[in-house]
Coordinates of C-alpha atoms in Angstrom, one line a residue:
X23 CA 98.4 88.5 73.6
X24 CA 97.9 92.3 74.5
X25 CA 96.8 93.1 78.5
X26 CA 93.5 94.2 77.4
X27 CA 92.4 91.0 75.1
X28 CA 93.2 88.9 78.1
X29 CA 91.4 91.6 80.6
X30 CA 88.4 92.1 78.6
X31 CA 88.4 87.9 77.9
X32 CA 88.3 87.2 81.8
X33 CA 85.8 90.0 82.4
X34 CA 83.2 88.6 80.3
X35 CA 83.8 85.2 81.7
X36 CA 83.4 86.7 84.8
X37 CA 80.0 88.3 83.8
X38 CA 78.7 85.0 82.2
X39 CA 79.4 83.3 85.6
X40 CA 77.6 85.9 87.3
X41 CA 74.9 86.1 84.9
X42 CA 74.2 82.6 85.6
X43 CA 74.5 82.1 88.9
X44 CA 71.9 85.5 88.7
X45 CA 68.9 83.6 87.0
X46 CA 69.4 80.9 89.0
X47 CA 68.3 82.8 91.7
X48 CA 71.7 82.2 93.6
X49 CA 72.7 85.6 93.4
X50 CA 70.4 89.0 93.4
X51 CA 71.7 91.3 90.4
X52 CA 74.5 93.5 91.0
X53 CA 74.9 91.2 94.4
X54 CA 79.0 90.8 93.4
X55 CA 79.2 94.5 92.9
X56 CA 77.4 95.4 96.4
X57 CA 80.0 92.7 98.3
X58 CA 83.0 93.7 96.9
X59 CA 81.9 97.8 97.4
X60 CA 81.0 96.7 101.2
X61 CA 84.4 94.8 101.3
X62 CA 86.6 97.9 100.5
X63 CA 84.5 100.6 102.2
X64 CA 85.5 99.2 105.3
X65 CA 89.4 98.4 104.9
X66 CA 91.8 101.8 105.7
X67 CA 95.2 101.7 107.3
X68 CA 93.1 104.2 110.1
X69 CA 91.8 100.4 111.6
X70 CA 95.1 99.6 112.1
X71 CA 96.4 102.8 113.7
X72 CA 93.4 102.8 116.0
X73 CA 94.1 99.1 116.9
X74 CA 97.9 100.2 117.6
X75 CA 97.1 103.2 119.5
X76 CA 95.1 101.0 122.1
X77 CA 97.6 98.3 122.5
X78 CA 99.6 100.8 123.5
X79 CA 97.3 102.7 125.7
X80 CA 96.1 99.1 127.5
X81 CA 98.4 96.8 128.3
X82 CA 95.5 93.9 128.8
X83 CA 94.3 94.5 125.3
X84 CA 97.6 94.0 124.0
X85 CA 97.7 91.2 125.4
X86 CA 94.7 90.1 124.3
X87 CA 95.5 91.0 120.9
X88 CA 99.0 89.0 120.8
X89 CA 97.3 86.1 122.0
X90 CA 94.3 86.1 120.1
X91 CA 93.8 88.8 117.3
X92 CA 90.9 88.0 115.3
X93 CA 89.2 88.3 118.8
X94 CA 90.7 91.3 120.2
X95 CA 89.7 93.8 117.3
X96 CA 86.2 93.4 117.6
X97 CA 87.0 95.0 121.0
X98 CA 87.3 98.1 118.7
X99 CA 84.5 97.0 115.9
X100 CA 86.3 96.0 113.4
X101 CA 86.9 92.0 112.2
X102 CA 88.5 89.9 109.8
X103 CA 85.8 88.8 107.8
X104 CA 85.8 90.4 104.5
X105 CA 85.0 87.3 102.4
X106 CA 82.9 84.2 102.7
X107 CA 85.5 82.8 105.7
X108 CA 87.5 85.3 108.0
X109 CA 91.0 85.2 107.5
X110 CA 93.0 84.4 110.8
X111 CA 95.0 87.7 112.0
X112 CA 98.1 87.1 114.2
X113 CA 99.7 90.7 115.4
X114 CA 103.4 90.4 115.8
X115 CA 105.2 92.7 118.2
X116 CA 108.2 94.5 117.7
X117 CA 110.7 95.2 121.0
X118 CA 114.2 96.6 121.6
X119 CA 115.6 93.0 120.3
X120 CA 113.5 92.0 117.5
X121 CA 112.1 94.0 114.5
X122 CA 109.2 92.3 112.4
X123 CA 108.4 92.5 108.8
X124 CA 105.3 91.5 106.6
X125 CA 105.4 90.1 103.0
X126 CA 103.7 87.4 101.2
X127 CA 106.5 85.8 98.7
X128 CA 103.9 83.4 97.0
X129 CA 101.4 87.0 95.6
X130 CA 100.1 89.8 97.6
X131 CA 98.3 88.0 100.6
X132 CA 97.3 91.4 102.6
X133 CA 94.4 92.3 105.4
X134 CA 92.2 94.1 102.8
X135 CA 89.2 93.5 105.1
X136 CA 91.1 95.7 107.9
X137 CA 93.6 97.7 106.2
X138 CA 92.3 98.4 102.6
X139 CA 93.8 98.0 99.3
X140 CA 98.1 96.8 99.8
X141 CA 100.4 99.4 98.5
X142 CA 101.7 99.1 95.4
X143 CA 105.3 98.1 96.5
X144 CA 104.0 95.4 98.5
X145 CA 103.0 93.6 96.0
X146 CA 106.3 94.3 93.9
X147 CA 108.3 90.9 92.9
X148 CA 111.4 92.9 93.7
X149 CA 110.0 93.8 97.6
X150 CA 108.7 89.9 97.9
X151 CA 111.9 88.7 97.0
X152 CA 114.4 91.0 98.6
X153 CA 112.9 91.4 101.8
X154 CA 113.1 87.5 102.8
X155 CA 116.7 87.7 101.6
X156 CA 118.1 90.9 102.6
X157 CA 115.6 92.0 105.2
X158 CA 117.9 94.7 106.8
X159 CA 119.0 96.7 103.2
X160 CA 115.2 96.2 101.7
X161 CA 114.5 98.4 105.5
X162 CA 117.0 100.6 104.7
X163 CA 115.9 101.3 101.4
X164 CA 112.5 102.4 103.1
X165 CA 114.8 104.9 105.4
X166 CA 114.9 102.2 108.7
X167 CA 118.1 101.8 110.0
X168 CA 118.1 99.1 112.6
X169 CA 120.9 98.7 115.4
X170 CA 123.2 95.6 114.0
X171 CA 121.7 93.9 117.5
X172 CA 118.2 94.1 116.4
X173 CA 116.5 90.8 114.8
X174 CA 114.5 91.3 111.7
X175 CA 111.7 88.5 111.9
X176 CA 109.6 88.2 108.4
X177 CA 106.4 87.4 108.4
X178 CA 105.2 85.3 105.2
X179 CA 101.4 86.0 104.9
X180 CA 99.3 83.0 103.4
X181 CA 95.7 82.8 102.1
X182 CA 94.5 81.4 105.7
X183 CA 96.8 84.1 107.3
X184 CA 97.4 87.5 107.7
X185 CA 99.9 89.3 109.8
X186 CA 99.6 93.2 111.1
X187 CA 102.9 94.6 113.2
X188 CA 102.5 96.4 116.8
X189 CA 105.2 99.0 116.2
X190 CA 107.4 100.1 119.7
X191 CA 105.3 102.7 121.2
X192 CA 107.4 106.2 120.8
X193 CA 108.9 107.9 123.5
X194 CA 107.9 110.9 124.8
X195 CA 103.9 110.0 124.4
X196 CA 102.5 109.3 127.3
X197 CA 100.5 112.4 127.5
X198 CA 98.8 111.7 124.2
X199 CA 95.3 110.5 123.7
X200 CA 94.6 107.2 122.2
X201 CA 93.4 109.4 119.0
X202 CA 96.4 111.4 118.8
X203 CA 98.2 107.7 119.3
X204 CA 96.6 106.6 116.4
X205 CA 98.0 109.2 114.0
X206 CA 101.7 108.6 114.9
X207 CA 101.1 105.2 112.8
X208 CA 101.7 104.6 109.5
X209 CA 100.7 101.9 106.9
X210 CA 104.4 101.3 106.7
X211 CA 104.8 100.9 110.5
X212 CA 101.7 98.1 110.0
X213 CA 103.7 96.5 107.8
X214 CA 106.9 96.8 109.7
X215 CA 109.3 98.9 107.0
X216 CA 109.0 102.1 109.1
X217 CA 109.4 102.5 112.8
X218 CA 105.8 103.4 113.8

């Protein structure tokens, strides 16, 4: 069976559910449509950068954030709950001795809500099966070349959880602004397969 047939098969399965659950009065029309729209308007790796840049600028919401993350980014406005339950965020820090990675081996578990759509790689069988394996040579194919010293710690997101990275703040910027913090970091530093 071609992509398409199967495609355009679960489409209009999906639009008979919805049509239903619309003259049932359960749902307004175009209700699924507005959710999902409202669910990816908000999701951009900027969130993530701007929750970085003020871990590094304060200490105490770092902390704050390490302890309890789903609560610390509303600090900043922004949340976890892009579907009917929020998904429990837990930030993992990366030091001198310890490097973290984020995949999800079972699909493509991801903070949409926070981040937006998941890069294309991450989603890749070969990057959710490599990295748990070979964590160092998946980095390096990425252009991060970790000390031999340094831990790699992966990070296997789940449907309940969801992990973001808190890359090592870079030397040399203590003079910036938390805004000019924010655009050191990358999508790949949130994910841990760059540096920042």
């Amino acid at each position: 069976m071609s992509g398409d047939h199967g495609s355009s098969r679960i489409s209009a399965q999906v639009r008979h559910v919805e049509t239903l659950l619309e003259t049932r009065g359960l749902l307004a029309a175009g209700e699924v449509d507005g959710r999902i729209d409202e669910f990816l308007a908000g999701g951009t790796p900027a969130n993530g950068a701007r929750i970085v840049a003020r871990a590094w600028a304060d200490p105490g919401f770092a902390e704050r954030l390490l302890a309890d993350a789903n609560t610390a980014i509303r600090e900043v406005g922004l949340s976890m709950a892009g579907g009917l339950q929020e998904q429990r965020l837990k930030v993992v820090a990366n030091t001198a001795e310890t490097h973290n990675v984020v995949v999800c081996t079972l699909c493509s578990c991801y903070p949409i809500a926070l981040l937006g759509p998941s890069p294309s790689w991450y989603k890749s069988e070969a990057y959710r099966s490599r990295v748990v394996r070979d964590p160092r040579g998946v980095l390096a194919e990425f252009g991060l070349e970790l000390p031999a010293g340094t831990a790699i710690a992966v990070w296997d997101a789940s449907a309940e959880s969801r992990y973001l990275v808190l890359p090592r703040r870079p030397e040399g910027t203590a003079s910036l602004t938390e805004a000019e913090l924010a655009g050191l970091v990358t999508r790949k530093g949130l994910i841990g397969t760059a540096a920042v």
